[in-house]
Amino acid sequence: MTRFAFPCLKLTRDYLAAAVFTAITASTSVGFAAEKINIYSHRQQVLIQPFLDAFTSKTGIETNVVYSSKGLAQRLKAEGPASPADVILTVDIARLSEYADLDLLAPVDSSILRANIPSRLRSEDNRWFGFSERARILVTSKTRVAEGAVLDLEDLAKPEWKGRICSRAGSHDYNRALVASMIAAHGEAATETWARGVVDNLARKPQGNDRSQAKAIFQGLCDVAIMNSYYYGNMKFGDKADQKEWAQAIRLVFTNQSNRGNHMNISGGGVAKHAKNKAAAIAFLEFLTEEKAQHLYGKINFEYPVNPEVSVSGELASWGRFKPDNLPIERLAALAPKAQMIIDRVGW
Amino acid sequence: MVAAFLSNFARAQRQPVDRWSVGVILLCGLILGPVLAVLVAAFGDSGGLWSHLYDTVLGRYISNTLILMAGVGVVAIGFGVSSAWVVSRYDFTGRRILEWMLLLPAAIPAYIIAYSYTEFFEYAGPLQSGLRHLFGWQSPRDYWFPEIRSLGGAILVMASVLYPYIYMVTRIAFRLTPTSLFEIALVHNRSQFWQVGLPLARPAIMAGLALVMMEVMSDFGTVEFFAIETITLGIFNVWLGMNNLVAAAQISIVGFGFILALLGLELYARSRQQYVSSSRNQTPLAMLAPTKAGILACWAVCVIPLLFGFFIPVGVLLGLVATNDLLADFLAIRSIIGNTLIVAALAALVIMVLSAFIVVTATFRAGSKTRKLALFASTGYAFPGTILAIGVLIFTGQFDRAIAALLGAQFQGILITSIGVLFLAYIVRFQAVGYGAMISGVRRLPANMMNASRVLGQGYMDSIRRVIMPLLKSSFLAGMMLVFVDVMKELPMTLLLRPFNFDTLATYTYQFAKDEMLEVAALPALMIVLSGLVPVILMSAMLRRYR
């Protein structure tokens, strides 16, 4: 029985192997000619495409992208050594640290990256790097709130703002990081008291995204809102007439200027642990910290450059110079779970 | 080991090992693999998070989810069953158009409808602006208007696009109900709807309802946008906010438990009732002719769900694209349209063939355990797409390692790095839709059909091919249509599992809609709806022929 069965089995196995192998080589043969990097991106394609185009025209290295806002770390992990990904791009430190926690990033030894990125905006072990900074600020109604009436995040819990604040859900990445920065400054208990005060002052149930908070101010539903500053630029220069009106209605307030500085977050990335094109991947990260790309961050999405040599220009400069919170960005990720618990407890 | 398990399995059923049943068991195993991967992930250590969740948000998650499910269920049954009854029993002007139009809301993705509804109903939207203009109100403090971003709003929005799942199968059930039974009701002056149509359509309604419930359970787009804290929203808060995938998997099992309870309830209820007709529909059922007022009522019954599920959202989208350069936009996305149609059609075909195989074999060949396994294999539909996609990734990663160990290292990552992983995900998720369509078809077959064919000397395969499948054609097509539309608008799994530089209309729409750039998202969103039209019209025509 075995004598007959065995060769038969082997034959089938070989056929299967051949068929599968053909299918694989056929599907992966694209792009052998030119050098290329494969990117897993949590950033939307519309936002990163200009960087990719600039990189390709400078180096001749082609780029392939999979974009997804969630779960790419799990995909990378499941793919293991077979993964085709070379570069990871994300927004928010929480996502970067997810990759770091799962040990999915390769350490990168690059003097260019070290020189171009301040140490508080990259990981100690050189696995992830920040490429742009995003400021989470307060916006107030130009007509109903006097300039200087609100200065610090801490002010949001004051009784004078009862029924006048709008916010998106507390458990969104942006607000979670903001609460984490409060924990870093004041500790858990004080932050919880503060968060409870903010929730008590809300004009409506937390909802929508940052833009819709500006809209709510425009509509008179509330007077103060929490927003990432780049949304202001996007509304002001977008092609939607009504959003220009929303932008018109609000004043930007960089918070905590007399103490720790405005809460900041980053967009960033790293090289995948099992990257097949490590050199090209590192070249891409370096490119993102150089002057041309650093300016692009401001031009495309009104984000701030991380490279201290690159000056802020144009619209960004017109919003004024401000003091950023110098908290090492890694702390935000470490405190995020505690922040989420506070958010759950106060029902933000 | 596998062989031992299989033979035990068969012995437990007191039946010889049958290769058809073994095929079904293996297939169900493959489909359940990713679901089991999520369950296994839940067995990790969640670091004491549960007491926190229990103390704070879990109650809210569960009650919101239950209210949402109950609300959507009631409204969707109301919309789906009433319209199905009206178009199958009454003859009125416009019936033929309404009959297929009623399916259209199924083509509108939930995240699109949520965005466009907000656009329409919110303070600055056309409705409130119009009311303000009409009554001279100045600010939001002058009047009360229901908040669309609320539990009630979510119920309306979700029921409006989900009722076609119930409508589709219920309409077929009404149509296949033996004429003689309606005639009996007529003779005895009883209600044709309450005493004949509804009870006999119950299995179909339940099959549709199960799909709707699972869809509600797994929805993330709408509840996120409306900020309703359901179990699914909680899963994402725990996973992404607390970096705790284990606890997220555990919460998703809570939701999964709801679905199991629902399926169990349905099984139990069904086990006590049997609907079988041995007569053939020789005389086609005469349509009832409504009075003038009746025609109006018929129209109202059909147009109200269409208004909420189709006209309002599509109107909003049309208003947005009217300002764009349509041709340029269309040219920009034409390859994406191609991608979407090919992937959706292929997936729909594969899923329906598998579903037909599973349902037919489980019904006519296998024992009750295999039948339960087949039902269980459709539970992937109840998981949030992203969580299921992670299950698919974990499962595929293991599968690939096994292949590499078996066939050599050059096969490492063979499935996970190909588009096969995306198709597997579609199968795992939408098997439920195919299963639902086929099982409601099989349940309406006369019980002795198969036996009669076998007694007359036909083999099993011949009986299936010549007797059973022709009778199931309409169910097959109906299922294929639903799966096609479902795959076409599927977002989270496609987003995560797709190959490089690959977009479907859904992923393309989403990247703009996510940022509330609805005006750019409007055209691809409309294309999803339009592409949905083609199979809807095509298959409606075929359904009519196979009636």
Tab-separated table of C-alpha atoms in Angstrom, chain B residues 116-285:
chain	number	residue	atom	x	y	z
B	116	SER	CA	-24.507	62.118	3.941
B	117	TYR	CA	-27.232	61.944	6.590
B	118	THR	CA	-25.285	64.267	8.826
B	119	GLU	CA	-24.872	66.610	5.889
B	120	PHE	CA	-28.628	66.544	5.302
B	121	PHE	CA	-30.019	66.667	8.830
B	122	GLU	CA	-27.523	68.799	10.726
B	123	TYR	CA	-27.878	72.463	11.590
B	124	ALA	CA	-26.305	73.766	8.382
B	125	GLY	CA	-27.949	71.064	6.212
B	126	PRO	CA	-30.722	71.727	3.713
B	127	LEU	CA	-33.527	70.461	5.963
B	128	GLN	CA	-32.867	72.654	8.984
B	129	SER	CA	-31.858	75.618	6.810
B	130	GLY	CA	-35.148	75.254	4.965
B	131	LEU	CA	-37.123	75.072	8.216
B	132	ARG	CA	-35.330	78.133	9.571
B	133	HIS	CA	-36.075	80.018	6.387
B	134	LEU	CA	-39.696	78.927	6.539
B	135	PHE	CA	-40.328	79.820	10.178
B	136	GLY	CA	-37.888	82.665	10.598
B	137	TRP	CA	-35.828	81.003	13.316
B	138	GLN	CA	-32.437	82.594	13.854
B	139	SER	CA	-30.285	80.281	15.976
B	140	PRO	CA	-30.265	76.699	17.278
B	141	ARG	CA	-31.726	78.018	20.522
B	142	ASP	CA	-34.980	79.004	18.779
B	143	TYR	CA	-36.207	75.501	18.078
B	144	TRP	CA	-35.735	71.851	18.841
B	145	PHE	CA	-34.550	69.436	16.200
B	146	PRO	CA	-33.667	65.777	16.770
B	147	GLU	CA	-29.916	65.149	16.805
B	148	ILE	CA	-29.032	62.806	13.962
B	149	ARG	CA	-25.827	61.763	15.701
B	150	SER	CA	-27.701	59.797	18.336
B	151	LEU	CA	-28.825	56.272	19.035
B	152	GLY	CA	-32.141	56.994	17.331
B	153	GLY	CA	-30.368	58.440	14.337
B	154	ALA	CA	-28.114	55.405	14.078
B	155	ILE	CA	-31.131	53.088	14.242
B	156	LEU	CA	-32.824	54.922	11.383
B	157	VAL	CA	-29.668	55.143	9.278
B	158	MET	CA	-28.655	51.526	9.721
B	159	ALA	CA	-32.144	50.068	9.303
B	160	SER	CA	-32.563	52.082	6.110
B	161	VAL	CA	-29.644	50.386	4.398
B	162	LEU	CA	-29.925	46.973	6.043
B	163	TYR	CA	-33.616	46.178	5.462
B	164	PRO	CA	-32.876	44.795	1.935
B	165	TYR	CA	-31.358	41.697	3.565
B	166	ILE	CA	-34.794	40.945	4.965
B	167	TYR	CA	-36.719	42.218	1.953
B	168	MET	CA	-34.743	40.069	-0.464
B	169	VAL	CA	-35.335	36.697	1.168
B	170	THR	CA	-38.813	37.483	2.424
B	171	ARG	CA	-40.005	38.439	-1.044
B	172	ILE	CA	-38.849	35.086	-2.362
B	173	ALA	CA	-40.584	33.352	0.532
B	174	PHE	CA	-43.861	35.147	-0.134
B	175	ARG	CA	-43.604	34.302	-3.790
B	176	LEU	CA	-42.980	30.628	-3.133
B	177	THR	CA	-45.781	30.254	-0.629
B	178	PRO	CA	-48.284	27.770	-2.065
B	179	THR	CA	-51.201	29.471	-3.720
B	180	SER	CA	-53.587	27.030	-2.127
B	181	LEU	CA	-52.818	28.328	1.344
B	182	PHE	CA	-53.636	31.886	0.394
B	183	GLU	CA	-56.835	30.597	-1.180
B	184	ILE	CA	-57.766	28.852	2.031
B	185	ALA	CA	-57.293	32.073	3.953
B	186	LEU	CA	-59.401	33.841	1.372
B	187	VAL	CA	-62.184	31.278	1.650
B	188	HIS	CA	-62.207	31.448	5.441
B	189	ASN	CA	-62.029	35.204	5.409
B	190	ARG	CA	-58.791	35.261	7.331
B	191	SER	CA	-55.865	37.623	6.871
B	192	GLN	CA	-53.597	36.421	4.098
B	193	PHE	CA	-50.699	38.304	5.614
B	194	TRP	CA	-50.989	37.559	9.323
B	195	GLN	CA	-52.238	34.010	9.043
B	196	VAL	CA	-50.464	32.656	5.992
B	197	GLY	CA	-47.766	34.901	4.545
B	198	LEU	CA	-46.020	35.973	7.715
B	199	PRO	CA	-45.891	32.623	9.544
B	200	LEU	CA	-44.681	30.827	6.424
B	201	ALA	CA	-42.078	33.481	5.696
B	202	ARG	CA	-40.754	33.369	9.237
B	203	PRO	CA	-37.652	31.276	8.474
B	204	ALA	CA	-36.717	33.675	5.694
B	205	ILE	CA	-37.327	36.712	7.876
B	206	MET	CA	-35.209	35.190	10.604
B	207	ALA	CA	-32.425	34.399	8.143
B	208	GLY	CA	-32.457	38.003	6.947
B	209	LEU	CA	-32.728	39.331	10.473
B	210	ALA	CA	-29.718	37.303	11.583
B	211	LEU	CA	-27.672	38.984	8.858
B	212	VAL	CA	-28.930	42.407	9.880
B	213	MET	CA	-28.102	41.764	13.530
B	214	MET	CA	-24.610	40.599	12.668
B	215	GLU	CA	-24.100	43.612	10.464
B	216	VAL	CA	-25.184	45.908	13.312
B	217	MET	CA	-22.909	44.097	15.711
B	218	SER	CA	-19.899	44.524	13.472
B	219	ASP	CA	-20.478	48.087	12.325
B	220	PHE	CA	-17.743	50.531	13.157
B	221	GLY	CA	-18.110	53.327	10.598
B	222	THR	CA	-21.536	54.561	11.644
B	223	VAL	CA	-21.145	54.215	15.393
B	224	GLU	CA	-17.758	55.918	15.298
B	225	PHE	CA	-19.099	58.818	13.306
B	226	PHE	CA	-22.172	59.151	15.514
B	227	ALA	CA	-20.055	58.582	18.641
B	228	ILE	CA	-22.276	55.791	19.982
B	229	GLU	CA	-20.404	53.655	22.436
B	230	THR	CA	-21.184	50.133	21.300
B	231	ILE	CA	-19.228	46.987	21.939
B	232	THR	CA	-17.447	47.432	18.628
B	233	LEU	CA	-16.365	50.967	19.449
B	234	GLY	CA	-15.138	49.613	22.781
B	235	ILE	CA	-13.066	46.965	21.041
B	236	PHE	CA	-11.185	49.655	19.169
B	237	ASN	CA	-10.731	51.864	22.231
B	238	VAL	CA	-9.178	49.002	24.120
B	239	TRP	CA	-7.067	47.756	21.254
B	240	LEU	CA	-5.731	51.067	19.958
B	241	GLY	CA	-6.122	53.199	23.048
B	242	MET	CA	-4.756	50.850	25.635
B	243	ASN	CA	-2.537	48.878	23.278
B	244	ASN	CA	-4.310	45.747	24.405
B	245	LEU	CA	-5.330	43.404	21.618
B	246	VAL	CA	-6.039	40.607	24.086
B	247	ALA	CA	-8.698	42.581	25.928
B	248	ALA	CA	-10.064	43.744	22.581
B	249	ALA	CA	-10.431	40.123	21.473
B	250	GLN	CA	-12.127	39.374	24.781
B	251	ILE	CA	-14.675	42.145	24.300
B	252	SER	CA	-15.328	40.956	20.771
B	253	ILE	CA	-16.232	37.597	22.262
B	254	VAL	CA	-18.893	39.291	24.363
B	255	GLY	CA	-20.426	40.530	21.132
B	256	PHE	CA	-19.920	37.146	19.575
B	257	GLY	CA	-21.880	35.667	22.482
B	258	PHE	CA	-24.863	37.830	21.533
B	259	ILE	CA	-24.817	36.422	18.041
B	260	LEU	CA	-24.523	32.845	19.264
B	261	ALA	CA	-27.479	33.422	21.569
B	262	LEU	CA	-29.448	34.803	18.657
B	263	LEU	CA	-28.590	31.862	16.418
B	264	GLY	CA	-29.365	29.436	19.218
B	265	LEU	CA	-32.732	31.015	19.801
B	266	GLU	CA	-33.497	30.753	16.129
B	267	LEU	CA	-32.429	27.112	15.972
B	268	TYR	CA	-34.543	26.298	19.001
B	269	ALA	CA	-37.589	28.047	17.646
B	270	ARG	CA	-37.205	26.375	14.294
B	271	SER	CA	-36.735	22.919	15.734
B	272	ARG	CA	-40.312	23.064	16.930
B	273	GLN	CA	-41.847	24.009	13.660
B	274	GLN	CA	-41.656	22.655	10.156
B	275	TYR	CA	-42.825	24.313	7.022
B	276	VAL	CA	-43.143	21.988	4.137
B	277	SER	CA	-45.326	21.932	1.114
B	278	SER	CA	-45.568	18.954	-1.112
B	279	SER	CA	-47.843	20.525	-3.636
B	280	ARG	CA	-46.633	22.234	-6.725
B	281	ASN	CA	-47.671	25.730	-7.578
B	282	GLN	CA	-49.680	24.895	-10.623
B	283	THR	CA	-51.788	27.980	-10.725
B	284	PRO	CA	-49.763	31.135	-10.432
B	285	LEU	CA	-50.871	33.239	-7.535
